[in-house]
Amino acid sequence: MLNQRGYFGPADHKLFGATHRSSDAPAGAALLCAPFGEERKCAARLLFETATALQQDGIDSLRFDYSGTGDSPGTHAAATISGWQADCRVAAETLQGAVADAKITGIGARLGANLLLGCASAEGSPSSHTCIRRFVLWEPLPTGADYLDEMIRRKQIKEAIGAGQVGEYSRETLWRDSNVVDFDGFPISATMADELASLDLMATLNNLPDCDVLILHVTGARKLPLNWQRLADLCADRQGFELRVIHDKPFWGRLDHYQADKLLNATRNFCLEA
């Protein structure tokens, strides 16, 4: 087994990543796509442990930094959703070239799941699609608009605690006076905000070609919220789709380490079925 870190991709689209090679003839391969911002920090160890576990199963994997994040070139302020989806395509093509005919499973966490899935959507030209047709989605965002609104609320709360006053923020007004707004050290441009707000998981799933999709909803609640129930209904009606509830802690909101065995085991089993 061999682990390597370094840059990959064409000269005009370099990315930094880490490969976990199992053997010269892997049983399969997996592309791991991380969440956004602080959630990426929280999920980093789990993604590494997933890659290590898959390596032990004979499955190669690739983890990578989106443009403008980690060690990849670019600035976060210039990042866009469409640009990060292009990163996913470059990473998928690189991994496919390394594993020859082995089937690739895409593993996406939170926003990473939406980015990865969007690359396989029937929308856009065929050249914009990835070679991946199997997906494990860890707590994907039902809508980007709700996610953006949640980040705006957190920004308001933190500023209220620090300054004793709350700014009047909304998606309509926040980027009015500045093209880039900082969210806890992660600058988001107006273009990024618009693209993020347009993400709709239901619409993306409906536009997918024939794929195998496992959605893992991580929650401590006994009842599905309305948006998740709609996703469950869609999966029940679509061959190859499954939504499974994982009763566990939110891996994307905790910096302290814990064993997410249920999530990890479900992911490993799905990858081994390829």
C-alpha positions as a printed NumPy array, in Angstrom:
array([[  0.   ,   0.   ,   0.   ],
       [  1.24 ,   3.481,  -0.88 ],
       [  0.143,   6.988,   0.082],
       [  1.283,   9.992,  -1.94 ],
       [  0.668,  13.724,  -1.693],
       [  1.246,  16.241,  -4.447],
       [ -0.136,  18.222,  -7.353],
       [ -2.095,  16.748, -10.233],
       [ -4.129,  17.892, -13.218],
       [ -3.304,  19.79 , -16.424],
       [ -0.887,  22.718, -16.388],
       [ -3.713,  25.266, -16.332],
       [ -5.731,  23.484, -13.628],
       [ -3.428,  22.154, -10.923],
       [ -4.881,  20.827,  -7.672],
       [ -3.295,  19.422,  -4.533],
       [ -4.378,  16.003,  -3.372],
       [ -3.532,  12.787,  -1.57 ],
       [ -3.801,   9.34 ,  -3.116],
       [ -4.222,   6.136,  -1.143],
       [ -3.111,   3.25 ,  -3.38 ],
       [ -4.042,  -0.283,  -2.331],
       [ -2.368,  -2.342,  -5.061],
       [ -1.46 ,  -2.41 ,  -8.735],
       [ -4.877,  -3.937,  -9.482],
       [ -7.397,  -2.262,  -7.15 ],
       [-10.864,  -3.715,  -6.662],
       [-12.314,  -0.249,  -7.126],
       [-11.672,   3.426,  -6.552],
       [-13.236,   6.326,  -4.665],
       [-13.117,  10.097,  -5.097],
       [-13.653,  11.941,  -1.805],
       [-15.063,  15.486,  -1.934],
       [-14.913,  17.583,   1.214],
       [-17.423,  20.045,   2.712],
       [-17.095,  23.833,   2.821],
       [-15.323,  26.065,   5.329],
       [-15.369,  25.06 ,   8.99 ],
       [-17.248,  21.892,   8.065],
       [-14.235,  20.844,   6.005],
       [-12.046,  21.078,   9.101],
       [-14.512,  19.012,  11.105],
       [-14.765,  16.3  ,   8.448],
       [-11.061,  16.115,   7.538],
       [-10.171,  13.274,   9.882],
       [-13.248,  11.246,   8.934],
       [-12.407,  11.585,   5.239],
       [ -8.839,  10.449,   5.931],
       [-10.086,   7.47 ,   7.949],
       [-12.483,   6.59 ,   5.142],
       [ -9.665,   6.623,   2.588],
       [ -7.527,   4.464,   4.885],
       [-10.337,   1.957,   5.452],
       [-11.055,   1.71 ,   1.725],
       [ -7.348,   1.175,   1.093],
       [ -7.499,  -1.84 ,   3.403],
       [-10.473,  -3.08 ,   1.37 ],
       [ -8.415,  -2.974,  -1.827],
       [ -9.954,   0.287,  -3.05 ],
       [ -7.798,   3.201,  -4.198],
       [ -8.904,   6.737,  -3.367],
       [ -8.119,  10.382,  -3.995],
       [ -8.722,  13.292,  -1.62 ],
       [ -8.072,  16.823,  -2.847],
       [ -8.3  ,  20.515,  -2.044],
       [-10.649,  22.67 ,  -4.104],
       [ -9.124,  25.649,  -5.903],
       [ -8.395,  28.431,  -3.421],
       [ -8.473,  26.066,  -0.424],
       [ -5.802,  24.064,   1.366],
       [ -2.676,  23.74 ,  -0.763],
       [ -4.362,  24.114,  -4.148],
       [ -3.603,  27.27 ,  -6.173],
       [ -5.976,  30.221,  -6.225],
       [ -7.763,  32.366,  -3.663],
       [-10.911,  31.58 ,  -1.753],
       [-12.393,  34.95 ,  -2.711],
       [-12.172,  33.993,  -6.392],
       [-13.677,  30.527,  -5.898],
       [-17.031,  29.612,  -7.446],
       [-19.347,  26.618,  -7.335],
       [-18.847,  26.021, -11.048],
       [-15.082,  26.217, -10.545],
       [-15.193,  23.649,  -7.75 ],
       [-17.315,  21.372,  -9.907],
       [-14.617,  21.66 , -12.57 ],
       [-12.127,  20.631,  -9.865],
       [-14.215,  17.515,  -9.213],
       [-14.102,  16.644, -12.911],
       [-10.313,  17.06 , -13.058],
       [ -9.926,  14.89 ,  -9.952],
       [-12.255,  12.21 , -11.356],
       [-10.372,  12.102, -14.662],
       [ -7.044,  11.869, -12.845],
       [ -8.264,   9.022, -10.656],
       [ -9.777,   7.162, -13.6  ],
       [ -6.482,   7.404, -15.451],
       [ -4.684,   5.889, -12.463],
       [ -7.02 ,   2.923, -11.896],
       [ -7.762,   2.004, -15.526],
       [-11.023,   0.038, -15.707],
       [-11.839,   0.028, -11.986],
       [-15.217,   1.597, -11.2  ],
       [-15.123,   4.858,  -9.272],
       [-17.492,   5.657,  -6.428],
       [-17.939,   9.334,  -5.597],
       [-18.084,  10.091,  -1.863],
       [-19.244,  13.614,  -1.089],
       [-19.708,  15.258,   2.294],
       [-22.2  ,  18.121,   2.696],
       [-21.502,  20.707,  -0.056],
       [-18.988,  18.254,  -1.516],
       [-21.879,  15.883,  -2.197],
       [-23.772,  18.537,  -4.164],
       [-20.669,  19.471,  -6.147],
       [-19.931,  15.867,  -7.026],
       [-23.506,  15.035,  -7.943],
       [-23.846,  18.147, -10.077],
       [-21.017,  16.923, -12.301],
       [-23.077,  13.863, -13.254],
       [-26.338,  15.729, -13.816],
       [-27.939,  15.571, -17.245],
       [-27.825,  19.37 , -17.333],
       [-25.075,  20.952, -19.404],
       [-22.953,  19.485, -22.162],
       [-21.694,  15.877, -22.023],
       [-18.135,  17.203, -21.805],
       [-18.976,  18.701, -18.402],
       [-19.914,  15.331, -16.888],
       [-17.687,  13.005, -14.871],
       [-17.089,   9.3  , -15.365],
       [-18.682,   8.537, -11.982],
       [-22.001,   6.725, -11.821],
       [-22.009,   5.569,  -8.185],
       [-22.377,   8.007,  -5.309],
       [-22.399,   8.004,  -1.514],
       [-23.687,  11.355,  -0.269],
       [-23.056,  12.251,   3.368],
       [-25.704,  14.695,   4.556],
       [-25.917,  16.639,   1.267],
       [-27.481,  20.107,   1.273],
       [-31.187,  19.911,   0.33 ],
       [-30.875,  23.485,  -0.961],
       [-27.947,  25.852,  -1.192],
       [-30.229,  28.781,  -0.349],
       [-31.048,  27.364,   3.09 ],
       [-27.364,  26.661,   3.691],
       [-26.401,  30.224,   2.764],
       [-29.137,  31.65 ,   4.987],
       [-27.825,  29.513,   7.855],
       [-24.317,  30.919,   7.378],
       [-25.725,  34.452,   7.349],
       [-27.582,  33.8  ,  10.624],
       [-24.393,  32.49 ,  12.246],
       [-22.533,  35.596,  11.067],
       [-25.189,  37.803,  12.66 ],
       [-25.031,  35.914,  15.958],
       [-21.227,  36.074,  16.183],
       [-21.179,  39.783,  15.413],
       [-23.88 ,  40.375,  18.025],
       [-21.814,  38.542,  20.636],
       [-18.629,  40.392,  19.692],
       [-19.973,  43.904,  19.08 ],
       [-23.22 ,  43.86 ,  21.   ],
       [-25.278,  44.715,  17.948],
       [-26.814,  42.759,  15.088],
       [-26.368,  43.762,  11.472],
       [-29.354,  43.646,   9.151],
       [-28.184,  40.981,   6.742],
       [-29.924,  39.039,   4.013],
       [-28.965,  37.371,   0.742],
       [-30.375,  40.419,  -1.043],
       [-28.41 ,  43.05 ,   0.899],
       [-25.194,  41.468,   2.173],
       [-23.268,  41.737,  -1.115],
       [-24.713,  45.153,  -2.   ],
       [-21.714,  47.143,  -0.759],
       [-18.971,  44.58 ,  -1.318],
       [-18.335,  41.882,  -3.889],
       [-16.761,  39.638,  -1.244],
       [-18.117,  38.929,   2.25 ],
       [-16.138,  37.144,   4.954],
       [-17.669,  34.208,   6.788],
       [-15.378,  33.192,   9.653],
       [-12.262,  33.578,   7.545],
       [-13.807,  32.13 ,   4.39 ],
       [-14.507,  34.933,   1.875],
       [-17.469,  34.339,  -0.434],
       [-17.922,  36.366,  -3.601],
       [-21.276,  37.506,  -4.955],
       [-20.885,  34.985,  -7.78 ],
       [-20.248,  32.168,  -5.321],
       [-23.262,  33.235,  -3.254],
       [-25.55 ,  33.28 ,  -6.299],
       [-24.359,  29.863,  -7.465],
       [-24.638,  28.419,  -3.973],
       [-28.187,  29.735,  -3.591],
       [-29.181,  28.033,  -6.84 ],
       [-28.228,  24.518,  -5.684],
       [-31.255,  22.233,  -5.406],
       [-30.646,  18.587,  -4.529],
       [-34.075,  17.384,  -5.68 ],
       [-33.634,  18.996,  -9.086],
       [-30.132,  17.575,  -9.467],
       [-31.28 ,  14.068,  -8.556],
       [-34.145,  14.309, -11.035],
       [-31.677,  15.234, -13.788],
       [-29.276,  12.368, -13.132],
       [-28.795,   9.669, -15.748],
       [-28.915,   6.05 , -14.575],
       [-26.804,   5.99 , -11.407],
       [-26.566,   4.228,  -8.073],
       [-27.005,   6.74 ,  -5.262],
       [-26.866,   6.168,  -1.507],
       [-27.83 ,   9.222,   0.559],
       [-26.838,   9.011,   4.221],
       [-28.855,  11.371,   6.423],
       [-27.045,  11.769,   9.746],
       [-29.392,  12.823,  12.532],
       [-30.51 ,  12.167,  16.069],
       [-34.154,  12.903,  15.243],
       [-36.733,  10.159,  14.879],
       [-38.786,  11.892,  12.201],
       [-37.593,  13.233,   8.872],
       [-38.047,  16.969,   8.218],
       [-40.245,  17.788,   5.221],
       [-37.372,  18.412,   2.806],
       [-35.75 ,  15.11 ,   3.745],
       [-39.057,  13.253,   3.507],
       [-39.395,  14.504,  -0.055],
       [-35.925,  13.175,  -0.809],
       [-36.877,   9.841,   0.758],
       [-39.99 ,   9.675,  -1.435],
       [-37.916,  10.42 ,  -4.536],
       [-35.427,   7.684,  -3.667],
       [-38.233,   5.188,  -3.069],
       [-39.56 ,   5.832,  -6.582],
       [-36.196,   5.733,  -8.381],
       [-34.348,   2.499,  -9.117],
       [-30.809,   2.517,  -7.77 ],
       [-31.52 ,   5.308,  -5.255],
       [-31.626,   4.829,  -1.481],
       [-31.903,   7.218,   1.452],
       [-30.697,   5.707,   4.707],
       [-30.916,   7.354,   8.124],
       [-27.762,   7.146,  10.253],
       [-28.51 ,   7.92 ,  13.897],
       [-25.285,   9.611,  14.952],
       [-23.648,  12.916,  15.791],
       [-23.193,  15.574,  13.07 ],
       [-19.693,  14.897,  11.717],
       [-19.668,  18.338,  10.02 ],
       [-20.134,  20.337,  13.239],
       [-17.627,  18.798,  15.647],
       [-13.901,  19.462,  15.835],
       [-13.446,  16.807,  18.513],
       [-12.84 ,  13.32 ,  17.136],
       [-15.315,  10.491,  17.456],
       [-15.829,   7.174,  15.684],
       [-18.479,   7.518,  12.964],
       [-18.596,   3.755,  12.472],
       [-22.136,   3.585,  11.088],
       [-21.385,   6.136,   8.394],
       [-18.028,   4.585,   7.579],
       [-19.338,   1.016,   7.384],
       [-22.248,   1.979,   5.124],
       [-19.792,   3.746,   2.824],
       [-17.347,   0.83 ,   2.736],
       [-20.073,  -1.684,   1.962],
       [-21.434,   0.438,  -0.888],
       [-17.967,   0.824,  -2.418],
       [-17.33 ,  -2.921,  -2.207],
       [-20.547,  -3.607,  -4.116],
       [-19.269,  -1.794,  -7.22 ]])
